[in-house]
PDB file of C-alpha atoms and ligand atoms in Angstrom:
ATOM      1  CA  MET A1435      15.235  82.630 134.871  1.00 52.00           C
ATOM      2  CA  SER A1436      15.635  86.489 133.609  1.00 57.00           C
ATOM      3  CA  ILE A1437      12.865  88.822 134.609  1.00 72.00           C
ATOM      4  CA  GLU A1438      10.448  89.623 131.865  1.00 85.00           C
ATOM      5  CA  GLU A1439      11.090  93.524 130.520  1.00 91.00           C
ATOM      6  CA  PRO A1440       7.088  95.088 130.150  1.00 96.00           C
ATOM      7  CA  ILE A1441       6.102  96.092 126.295  1.00 96.00           C
ATOM      8  CA  ILE A1442       4.298  99.118 127.752  1.00 97.00           C
ATOM      9  CA  SER A1443       5.754 101.026 130.756  1.00 97.00           C
ATOM     10  CA  PHE A1444       3.920 103.710 131.903  1.00 97.00           C
ATOM     11  CA  ASP A1445       5.375 106.360 134.530  1.00 97.00           C
ATOM     12  CA  ASN A1446       3.750 108.709 136.010  1.00 96.00           C
ATOM     13  CA  VAL A1447       1.810 110.042 132.961  1.00 97.00           C
ATOM     14  CA  MET A1448      -0.081 112.866 132.439  1.00 98.00           C
ATOM     15  CA  VAL A1449      -2.479 113.891 129.713  1.00 98.00           C
ATOM     16  CA  HIS A1450      -4.377 117.154 128.942  1.00 97.00           C
ATOM     17  CA  TYR A1451      -5.480 118.496 125.770  1.00 97.00           C
ATOM     18  CA  GLY A1452      -4.453 121.917 124.949  1.00 95.00           C
ATOM     19  CA  ASP A1453      -5.112 124.300 127.980  1.00 94.00           C
ATOM     20  CA  GLY A1454      -7.857 121.907 129.345  1.00 95.00           C
ATOM     21  CA  ALA A1455      -7.973 119.707 132.506  1.00 96.00           C
ATOM     22  CA  PRO A1456      -5.872 116.681 133.047  1.00 97.00           C
ATOM     23  CA  VAL A1457      -8.033 113.698 131.272  1.00 98.00           C
ATOM     24  CA  LEU A1458      -5.208 111.373 132.708  1.00 98.00           C
ATOM     25  CA  LYS A1459      -2.968 111.871 135.512  1.00 95.00           C
ATOM     26  CA  ASN A1460      -0.575 109.492 137.596  1.00 92.00           C
ATOM     27  CA  VAL A1461      -0.983 106.758 135.285  1.00 95.00           C
ATOM     28  CA  ASN A1462       1.492 103.865 136.197  1.00 95.00           C
ATOM     29  CA  LEU A1463       1.844 100.724 134.510  1.00 94.00           C
ATOM     30  CA  SER A1464       3.132  97.816 132.928  1.00 95.00           C
ATOM     31  CA  LEU A1465       2.061  95.793 130.552  1.00 96.00           C
ATOM     32  CA  TYR A1466       3.602  92.278 129.861  1.00 96.00           C
ATOM     33  CA  LYS A1467       3.257  90.646 126.380  1.00 95.00           C
ATOM     34  CA  LYS A1468       0.810  87.478 126.129  1.00 94.00           C
ATOM     35  CA  SER A1469      -1.583  89.696 128.394  1.00 94.00           C
ATOM     36  CA  PHE A1470      -5.246  90.750 128.066  1.00 96.00           C
ATOM     37  CA  HIS A1471      -6.609  93.698 129.586  1.00 96.00           C
ATOM     38  CA  PHE A1472     -10.385  95.027 129.312  1.00 96.00           C
ATOM     39  CA  LEU A1473      -9.993  98.965 129.600  1.00 97.00           C
ATOM     40  CA  THR A1474     -13.448 100.657 131.422  1.00 96.00           C
ATOM     41  CA  GLY A1475     -14.717 103.638 132.668  1.00 96.00           C
ATOM     42  CA  ALA A1476     -17.330 106.000 131.795  1.00 96.00           C
ATOM     43  CA  SER A1477     -18.145 107.915 128.157  1.00 96.00           C
ATOM     44  CA  GLY A1478     -15.912 110.732 128.728  1.00 97.00           C
ATOM     45  CA  SER A1479     -13.094 109.083 131.285  1.00 97.00           C
ATOM     46  CA  GLY A1480     -10.203 108.836 128.960  1.00 98.00           C
ATOM     47  CA  LYS A1481     -10.601 105.382 127.362  1.00 97.00           C
ATOM     48  CA  THR A1482      -9.750 106.767 124.102  1.00 97.00           C
ATOM     49  CA  THR A1483      -6.911 108.859 125.106  1.00 98.00           C
ATOM     50  CA  LEU A1484      -4.991 105.966 126.435  1.00 98.00           C
ATOM     51  CA  MET A1485      -5.524 104.368 123.016  1.00 97.00           C
ATOM     52  CA  ARG A1486      -3.941 107.372 121.492  1.00 97.00           C
ATOM     53  CA  LEU A1487      -1.112 107.459 123.423  1.00 98.00           C
ATOM     54  CA  LEU A1488      -0.406 103.997 122.409  1.00 97.00           C
ATOM     55  CA  TYR A1489      -0.856 104.342 119.318  1.00 96.00           C
ATOM     56  CA  MET A1490       1.810 107.214 119.365  1.00 96.00           C
ATOM     57  CA  GLY A1491      -0.813 109.650 117.911  1.00 95.00           C
ATOM     58  CA  ILE A1492      -0.427 111.891 120.553  1.00 97.00           C
ATOM     59  CA  LYS A1493       2.756 112.321 123.394  1.00 96.00           C
ATOM     60  CA  PRO A1494       2.077 112.504 127.037  1.00 98.00           C
ATOM     61  CA  SER A1495       2.110 115.999 128.355  1.00 97.00           C
ATOM     62  CA  SER A1496       4.097 114.961 131.338  1.00 97.00           C
ATOM     63  CA  GLY A1497       5.894 111.197 132.537  1.00 98.00           C
ATOM     64  CA  ILE A1498       7.609 109.025 130.350  1.00 98.00           C
ATOM     65  CA  LEU A1499       5.701 105.938 128.322  1.00 98.00           C
ATOM     66  CA  LYS A1500       7.607 103.391 127.029  1.00 98.00           C
ATOM     67  CA  ILE A1501       6.638 101.157 124.426  1.00 98.00           C
ATOM     68  CA  PHE A1502       9.234  98.045 123.338  1.00 97.00           C
ATOM     69  CA  ASN A1503      11.168  99.585 125.975  1.00 96.00           C
ATOM     70  CA  LYS A1504      11.698 102.729 123.736  1.00 97.00           C
ATOM     71  CA  ASP A1505      10.569 106.330 125.099  1.00 97.00           C
ATOM     72  CA  VAL A1506       7.677 108.004 122.568  1.00 97.00           C
ATOM     73  CA  ALA A1507       9.308 111.422 123.193  1.00 96.00           C
ATOM     74  CA  GLU A1508      12.266 110.853 121.923  1.00 96.00           C
ATOM     75  CA  ILE A1509      11.820 108.157 119.124  1.00 96.00           C
ATOM     76  CA  SER A1510      12.648 109.076 115.406  1.00 95.00           C
ATOM     77  CA  ARG A1511      10.174 109.294 112.788  1.00 94.00           C
ATOM     78  CA  GLU A1512      11.680 105.715 111.369  1.00 95.00           C
ATOM     79  CA  GLU A1513      11.466 104.058 114.835  1.00 95.00           C
ATOM     80  CA  LEU A1514       7.847 105.734 114.861  1.00 95.00           C
ATOM     81  CA  PHE A1515       6.730 103.928 111.703  1.00 93.00           C
ATOM     82  CA  GLU A1516       8.731 100.473 113.128  1.00 94.00           C
ATOM     83  CA  ILE A1517       6.581 100.437 116.465  1.00 96.00           C
ATOM     84  CA  ARG A1518       3.399 101.027 114.736  1.00 95.00           C
ATOM     85  CA  ARG A1519       3.971  98.324 112.277  1.00 94.00           C
ATOM     86  CA  LYS A1520       4.010  96.071 115.473  1.00 96.00           C
ATOM     87  CA  ILE A1521       0.837  97.644 116.926  1.00 97.00           C
ATOM     88  CA  GLY A1522      -2.783  96.902 115.318  1.00 97.00           C
ATOM     89  CA  VAL A1523      -5.702  99.094 116.470  1.00 97.00           C
ATOM     90  CA  VAL A1524      -9.401  98.885 116.089  1.00 96.00           C
ATOM     91  CA  PHE A1525     -10.146 102.702 116.347  1.00 95.00           C
ATOM     92  CA  GLN A1526     -13.795 103.725 117.460  1.00 91.00           C
ATOM     93  CA  ASP A1527     -14.320 105.544 114.375  1.00 92.00           C
ATOM     94  CA  PHE A1528     -12.730 102.641 111.931  1.00 95.00           C
ATOM     95  CA  ASN A1529     -10.619 104.910 110.130  1.00 96.00           C
ATOM     96  CA  LEU A1530     -11.100 102.661 106.969  1.00 97.00           C
ATOM     97  CA  LEU A1531      -9.811 104.432 103.443  1.00 98.00           C
ATOM     98  CA  ASN A1532     -12.724 104.948 101.844  1.00 97.00           C
ATOM     99  CA  HIS A1533     -10.443 104.593  98.278  1.00 98.00           C
ATOM    100  CA  LEU A1534     -10.171 101.188  98.950  1.00 98.00           C
ATOM    101  CA  THR A1535     -11.772  98.177  98.639  1.00 98.00           C
ATOM    102  CA  VAL A1536     -12.453  96.307 101.830  1.00 98.00           C
ATOM    103  CA  LEU A1537     -10.257  93.222 100.656  1.00 98.00           C
ATOM    104  CA  GLU A1538      -7.333  95.972  99.673  1.00 98.00           C
ATOM    105  CA  ASN A1539      -7.886  97.944 103.316  1.00 98.00           C
ATOM    106  CA  VAL A1540      -7.568  94.716 105.143  1.00 98.00           C
ATOM    107  CA  ALA A1541      -4.529  93.424 103.415  1.00 98.00           C
ATOM    108  CA  LEU A1542      -2.539  97.178 103.593  1.00 97.00           C
ATOM    109  CA  PRO A1543      -0.746  95.831 106.644  1.00 96.00           C
ATOM    110  CA  LEU A1544       0.964  93.080 105.062  1.00 97.00           C
ATOM    111  CA  LYS A1545       1.568  95.812 102.085  1.00 95.00           C
ATOM    112  CA  VAL A1546       3.566  97.852 104.771  1.00 92.00           C
ATOM    113  CA  ILE A1547       5.492  94.830 106.009  1.00 91.00           C
ATOM    114  CA  GLY A1548       6.880  93.551 102.169  1.00 93.00           C
ATOM    115  CA  ASP A1549       4.207  90.699 101.734  1.00 94.00           C
ATOM    116  CA  ASN A1550       3.628  90.096  97.895  1.00 96.00           C
ATOM    117  CA  GLU A1551       0.304  90.532  96.801  1.00 95.00           C
ATOM    118  CA  LYS A1552      -1.161  86.760  96.371  1.00 96.00           C
ATOM    119  CA  ARG A1553      -0.156  86.024  99.767  1.00 96.00           C
ATOM    120  CA  ARG A1554      -1.748  89.411 100.573  1.00 97.00           C
ATOM    121  CA  GLU A1555      -5.401  88.990  98.618  1.00 97.00           C
ATOM    122  CA  ASN A1556      -5.354  85.080 100.755  1.00 97.00           C
ATOM    123  CA  GLN A1557      -4.636  86.384 104.294  1.00 97.00           C
ATOM    124  CA  ALA A1558      -6.984  89.473 103.692  1.00 98.00           C
ATOM    125  CA  LYS A1559      -9.652  86.889 101.601  1.00 98.00           C
ATOM    126  CA  GLU A1560      -9.474  84.296 104.896  1.00 97.00           C
ATOM    127  CA  ILE A1561     -10.513  86.713 107.568  1.00 97.00           C
ATOM    128  CA  LEU A1562     -12.916  88.540 106.005  1.00 97.00           C
ATOM    129  CA  ASP A1563     -13.872  85.218 105.390  1.00 96.00           C
ATOM    130  CA  TRP A1564     -13.967  84.435 108.735  1.00 94.00           C
ATOM    131  CA  VAL A1565     -15.568  87.734 109.740  1.00 95.00           C
ATOM    132  CA  GLY A1566     -18.379  87.015 107.689  1.00 95.00           C
ATOM    133  CA  LEU A1567     -17.808  89.522 104.593  1.00 97.00           C
ATOM    134  CA  GLY A1568     -16.468  86.949 102.243  1.00 96.00           C
ATOM    135  CA  GLY A1569     -19.084  88.948 100.144  1.00 95.00           C
ATOM    136  CA  CYS A1570     -17.271  92.283 100.280  1.00 97.00           C
ATOM    137  CA  PHE A1571     -14.182  91.782  99.180  1.00 98.00           C
ATOM    138  CA  ASN A1572     -14.383  94.446  96.503  1.00 98.00           C
ATOM    139  CA  THR A1573     -17.084  96.853  98.033  1.00 98.00           C
ATOM    140  CA  LEU A1574     -16.167 100.217  98.949  1.00 98.00           C
ATOM    141  CA  PRO A1575     -16.205 100.659 102.871  1.00 97.00           C
ATOM    142  CA  ASP A1576     -18.605 103.544 102.505  1.00 96.00           C
ATOM    143  CA  VAL A1577     -21.753 101.340 101.577  1.00 97.00           C
ATOM    144  CA  LEU A1578     -21.112  99.426 104.663  1.00 97.00           C
ATOM    145  CA  SER A1579     -23.551  98.927 107.554  1.00 96.00           C
ATOM    146  CA  GLY A1580     -21.615  99.917 111.319  1.00 94.00           C
ATOM    147  CA  GLY A1581     -21.233  96.324 111.855  1.00 94.00           C
ATOM    148  CA  GLN A1582     -19.547  95.397 108.802  1.00 96.00           C
ATOM    149  CA  LYS A1583     -17.310  98.243 109.123  1.00 96.00           C
ATOM    150  CA  GLN A1584     -16.100  97.556 112.660  1.00 95.00           C
ATOM    151  CA  ARG A1585     -15.270  93.887 111.210  1.00 96.00           C
ATOM    152  CA  VAL A1586     -13.458  95.120 108.378  1.00 97.00           C
ATOM    153  CA  ALA A1587     -11.199  97.444 110.919  1.00 97.00           C
ATOM    154  CA  ILE A1588     -10.855  94.172 113.196  1.00 97.00           C
ATOM    155  CA  ALA A1589      -9.323  92.366 110.033  1.00 97.00           C
ATOM    156  CA  ARG A1590      -7.132  94.723 109.121  1.00 98.00           C
ATOM    157  CA  ALA A1591      -6.083  94.993 112.449  1.00 97.00           C
ATOM    158  CA  VAL A1592      -5.088  91.670 113.868  1.00 97.00           C
ATOM    159  CA  ILE A1593      -3.962  90.277 109.652  1.00 97.00           C
ATOM    160  CA  ALA A1594      -0.491  91.339 110.636  1.00 96.00           C
ATOM    161  CA  ARG A1595      -0.351  89.233 114.040  1.00 95.00           C
ATOM    162  CA  PRO A1596       0.875  92.411 115.712  1.00 97.00           C
ATOM    163  CA  ASP A1597       2.659  92.125 119.332  1.00 97.00           C
ATOM    164  CA  ILE A1598       0.064  94.902 120.857  1.00 98.00           C
ATOM    165  CA  LEU A1599      -3.625  94.980 120.071  1.00 98.00           C
ATOM    166  CA  LEU A1600      -5.610  97.917 120.609  1.00 98.00           C
ATOM    167  CA  ALA A1601      -9.304  97.906 119.918  1.00 97.00           C
ATOM    168  CA  ASP A1602     -11.835 100.547 120.678  1.00 96.00           C
ATOM    169  CA  GLU A1603     -14.941  99.741 121.725  1.00 94.00           C
ATOM    170  CA  PRO A1604     -14.875  96.769 118.729  1.00 94.00           C
ATOM    171  CA  THR A1605     -17.888  94.976 119.717  1.00 91.00           C
ATOM    172  CA  GLY A1606     -20.169  98.394 119.988  1.00 87.00           C
ATOM    173  CA  ASN A1607     -21.954  97.491 116.423  1.00 88.00           C
ATOM    174  CA  VAL A1608     -22.667  93.984 116.194  1.00 89.00           C
ATOM    175  CA  ASP A1609     -25.213  91.684 117.556  1.00 90.00           C
ATOM    176  CA  GLU A1610     -23.962  89.221 120.248  1.00 89.00           C
ATOM    177  CA  GLN A1611     -23.259  85.962 118.460  1.00 90.00           C
ATOM    178  CA  ILE A1612     -20.651  87.824 116.138  1.00 90.00           C
ATOM    179  CA  ALA A1613     -19.704  89.887 119.455  1.00 91.00           C
ATOM    180  CA  ASN A1614     -18.552  86.824 120.517  1.00 90.00           C
ATOM    181  CA  LYS A1615     -16.892  85.447 117.741  1.00 90.00           C
ATOM    182  CA  LEU A1616     -14.491  88.925 117.854  1.00 91.00           C
ATOM    183  CA  MET A1617     -13.633  88.161 121.385  1.00 92.00           C
ATOM    184  CA  GLY A1618     -12.623  84.469 120.752  1.00 91.00           C
ATOM    185  CA  LEU A1619     -10.563  86.107 118.088  1.00 93.00           C
ATOM    186  CA  PHE A1620      -8.780  88.363 120.765  1.00 94.00           C
ATOM    187  CA  TYR A1621      -8.588  85.667 122.831  1.00 93.00           C
ATOM    188  CA  GLY A1622      -6.662  83.706 120.090  1.00 93.00           C
ATOM    189  CA  MET A1623      -4.290  86.674 119.568  1.00 94.00           C
ATOM    190  CA  HIS A1624      -3.825  86.899 123.590  1.00 95.00           C
ATOM    191  CA  GLN A1625      -2.757  82.812 123.737  1.00 94.00           C
ATOM    192  CA  MET A1626      -0.582  83.335 120.706  1.00 94.00           C
ATOM    193  CA  GLY A1627       1.655  86.032 122.437  1.00 95.00           C
ATOM    194  CA  THR A1628      -0.001  89.112 121.600  1.00 97.00           C
ATOM    195  CA  CYS A1629      -0.745  92.080 124.733  1.00 97.00           C
ATOM    196  CA  VAL A1630      -4.388  92.733 123.951  1.00 97.00           C
ATOM    197  CA  ILE A1631      -6.230  95.987 125.348  1.00 97.00           C
ATOM    198  CA  VAL A1632      -9.957  95.899 124.337  1.00 97.00           C
ATOM    199  CA  ALA A1633     -11.799  99.063 125.645  1.00 96.00           C
ATOM    200  CA  THR A1634     -15.206  98.205 126.298  1.00 94.00           C
ATOM    201  CA  HIS A1635     -18.828  99.359 127.745  1.00 90.00           C
ATOM    202  CA  TYR A1636     -19.799  95.633 127.426  1.00 86.00           C
ATOM    203  CA  ARG A1637     -19.825  94.777 130.896  1.00 86.00           C
ATOM    204  CA  GLN A1638     -20.820  91.354 130.283  1.00 84.00           C
ATOM    205  CA  PHE A1639     -17.585  90.475 128.539  1.00 85.00           C
ATOM    206  CA  VAL A1640     -15.631  92.156 131.886  1.00 89.00           C
ATOM    207  CA  ASP A1641     -17.820  89.873 134.009  1.00 87.00           C
ATOM    208  CA  THR A1642     -17.498  86.798 132.013  1.00 85.00           C
ATOM    209  CA  PHE A1643     -13.897  86.741 130.744  1.00 82.00           C
ATOM    210  CA  HIS A1644     -11.690  86.329 133.883  1.00 80.00           C
ATOM    211  CA  TYR A1645      -9.367  89.228 132.443  1.00 89.00           C
ATOM    212  CA  ASN A1646      -7.261  92.075 133.926  1.00 92.00           C
ATOM    213  CA  GLU A1647      -9.595  95.110 134.154  1.00 94.00           C
ATOM    214  CA  LEU A1648      -7.975  98.477 133.855  1.00 95.00           C
ATOM    215  CA  ARG A1649     -10.845 100.828 134.942  1.00 95.00           C
ATOM    216  CA  ILE A1650     -10.054 104.561 134.379  1.00 96.00           C
ATOM    217  CA  GLU A1651     -12.400 106.789 137.186  1.00 95.00           C
ATOM    218  CA  ASN A1652     -11.234 110.311 137.783  1.00 95.00           C
ATOM    219  CA  GLY A1653      -8.285 110.276 135.033  1.00 96.00           C
ATOM    220  CA  LYS A1654      -6.464 107.355 137.102  1.00 95.00           C
ATOM    221  CA  ILE A1655      -6.290 103.908 136.207  1.00 94.00           C
ATOM    222  CA  VAL A1656      -8.177 101.732 139.073  1.00 90.00           C
ATOM    223  CA  ALA A1657      -6.698  98.055 138.538  1.00 73.00           C
ATOM    224  CA  SER A1658     -10.118  96.029 140.004  1.00 62.00           C
ATOM    225  CA  LYS A1659      -9.301  92.506 139.028  1.00 58.00           C
ATOM    226  CA  SER A1660      -5.671  91.153 138.079  1.00 48.00           C
ATOM    227  CA  ASN A1661      -4.829  87.980 136.284  1.00 41.00           C
ATOM    228  CA  VAL A1662      -1.464  87.419 137.459  1.00 38.00           C
ATOM    229  CA  GLY A1663      -0.956  83.337 137.481  1.00 37.00           C
ATOM    230  CA  GLN A1664      -3.523  83.219 134.137  1.00 40.00           C
ATOM    231  CA  GLY A1665      -1.269  85.196 131.569  1.00 39.00           C
ATOM    232  CA  GLY A1666      -2.074  88.082 132.552  1.00 41.00           C
ATOM    233  CA  GLY A1667       1.344  90.462 133.785  1.00 41.00           C
ATOM    234  CA  ILE A1668       0.291  93.629 135.408  1.00 43.00           C
ATOM    235  CA  LEU A1669       1.874  95.924 137.804  1.00 38.00           C
ATOM    236  CA  ILE A1670       0.637  98.983 139.179  1.00 35.00           C
TER     237      ILE A1670
HETATM  238  N1  ATP B2777      -8.896 115.758 120.569  1.00 55.36           N
HETATM  239  C1  ATP B2777      -9.606 116.414 121.785  1.00 55.36           C
HETATM  240  N2  ATP B2777      -9.222 118.140 122.185  1.00 55.36           N
HETATM  241  C2  ATP B2777     -10.193 118.189 123.480  1.00 55.36           C
HETATM  242  N3  ATP B2777     -10.699 117.195 124.325  1.00 55.36           N
HETATM  243  C3  ATP B2777     -10.727 116.045 124.051  1.00 55.36           C
HETATM  244  C4  ATP B2777     -10.480 114.920 122.739  1.00 55.36           C
HETATM  245  N4  ATP B2777     -10.507 114.071 122.175  1.00 55.36           N
HETATM  246  C5  ATP B2777     -11.033 113.877 123.635  1.00 55.36           C
HETATM  247  N5  ATP B2777     -10.936 115.216 124.570  1.00 55.36           N
HETATM  248  C6  ATP B2777     -11.795 114.901 126.117  1.00 55.36           C
HETATM  249  O1  ATP B2777     -11.106 113.985 126.905  1.00 55.36           O
HETATM  250  C7  ATP B2777     -12.036 113.688 127.734  1.00 55.36           C
HETATM  251  C8  ATP B2777     -11.805 112.249 127.182  1.00 55.36           C
HETATM  252  O2  ATP B2777     -12.379 111.529 126.221  1.00 55.36           O
HETATM  253  P1  ATP B2777     -11.911 110.113 125.452  1.00 55.36           P
HETATM  254  O3  ATP B2777     -12.505 110.186 124.250  1.00 55.36           O
HETATM  255  O4  ATP B2777     -10.908 109.319 126.066  1.00 55.36           O
HETATM  256  O5  ATP B2777     -13.263 109.432 126.179  1.00 55.36           O
HETATM  257  P2  ATP B2777     -13.364 107.701 126.376  1.00 55.36           P
HETATM  258  O6  ATP B2777     -13.557 107.128 127.593  1.00 55.36           O
HETATM  259  O7  ATP B2777     -13.184 106.920 125.217  1.00 55.36           O
HETATM  260  O8  ATP B2777     -14.988 107.758 126.066  1.00 55.36           O
HETATM  261  P3  ATP B2777     -16.191 106.887 125.161  1.00 55.36           P
HETATM  262  O9  ATP B2777     -16.674 106.045 126.473  1.00 55.36           O
HETATM  263  O10 ATP B2777     -17.585 108.038 124.892  1.00 55.36           O
HETATM  264  O11 ATP B2777     -15.323 106.496 123.658  1.00 55.36           O
HETATM  265  C9  ATP B2777     -13.131 114.166 127.485  1.00 55.36           C
HETATM  266  O12 ATP B2777     -13.704 114.783 128.530  1.00 55.36           O
HETATM  267  C10 ATP B2777     -13.535 114.365 126.358  1.00 55.36           C
HETATM  268  O13 ATP B2777     -14.191 115.494 125.955  1.00 55.36           O
HETATM  269 MG1   MG B2778     -13.667 106.462 123.314  1.00 55.36          MG
END
């Protein structure tokens, strides 16, 4: 049996903004496909910073981060776009395009990978129906509530079945019933092979689902729970 390569690996990664103190330090982490991780830590501990590293919005200040076995410090622009196509992101502040309708926002990742218009529209409608936004296809994001925007962002992040799904506080604006439904969606993605990372303050999820918890404390990742043997896969 061959030894599986991690799809994300951190080797002594440190991040600081400008001249500030390190937000993340000595991060050593390997994450594998079909694994599920909760990313936790106090407000300001560095969860969004770690997500930014993973969608390559920022680069490590030092150390090596490899995604799909490519060193992010050395990739070309073309490679960056290619890798990003395989990563779905739910941003903490949603990042929806306000000049596009809800349907167009959600269908965008399929446009990027070259799906035809009919297929894009059908798939986007299906996922929007599923997240309870079937009545909002032609609405502009601006007029939606926070919880509705959040569901549009989630629909957009999962529609192209990414290999890595990064969800930054994805249930912060919805009620418990919808939050559970969305967690079911993330679980389904994980079961289909996606490496899922969910940043959350919602302790109930972390305690209920027996997934790996990556907790950031004083800039370091503390693995408080391991799910190796349950489709998890983490080495620290
Ligand atoms: N663009 C930036 N420039 C300078 N400092 C930043 C920037 N973004 C974040 N920081 C700082 O980095 C630290 C970590 O911030 P980050 O947003 O990663 O935390 P977080 O864990 O996501 O917090 P929250 O739970 O509130 O979302 C904070 O001290 C923050 O002030
Ligand atoms: Mg954050």
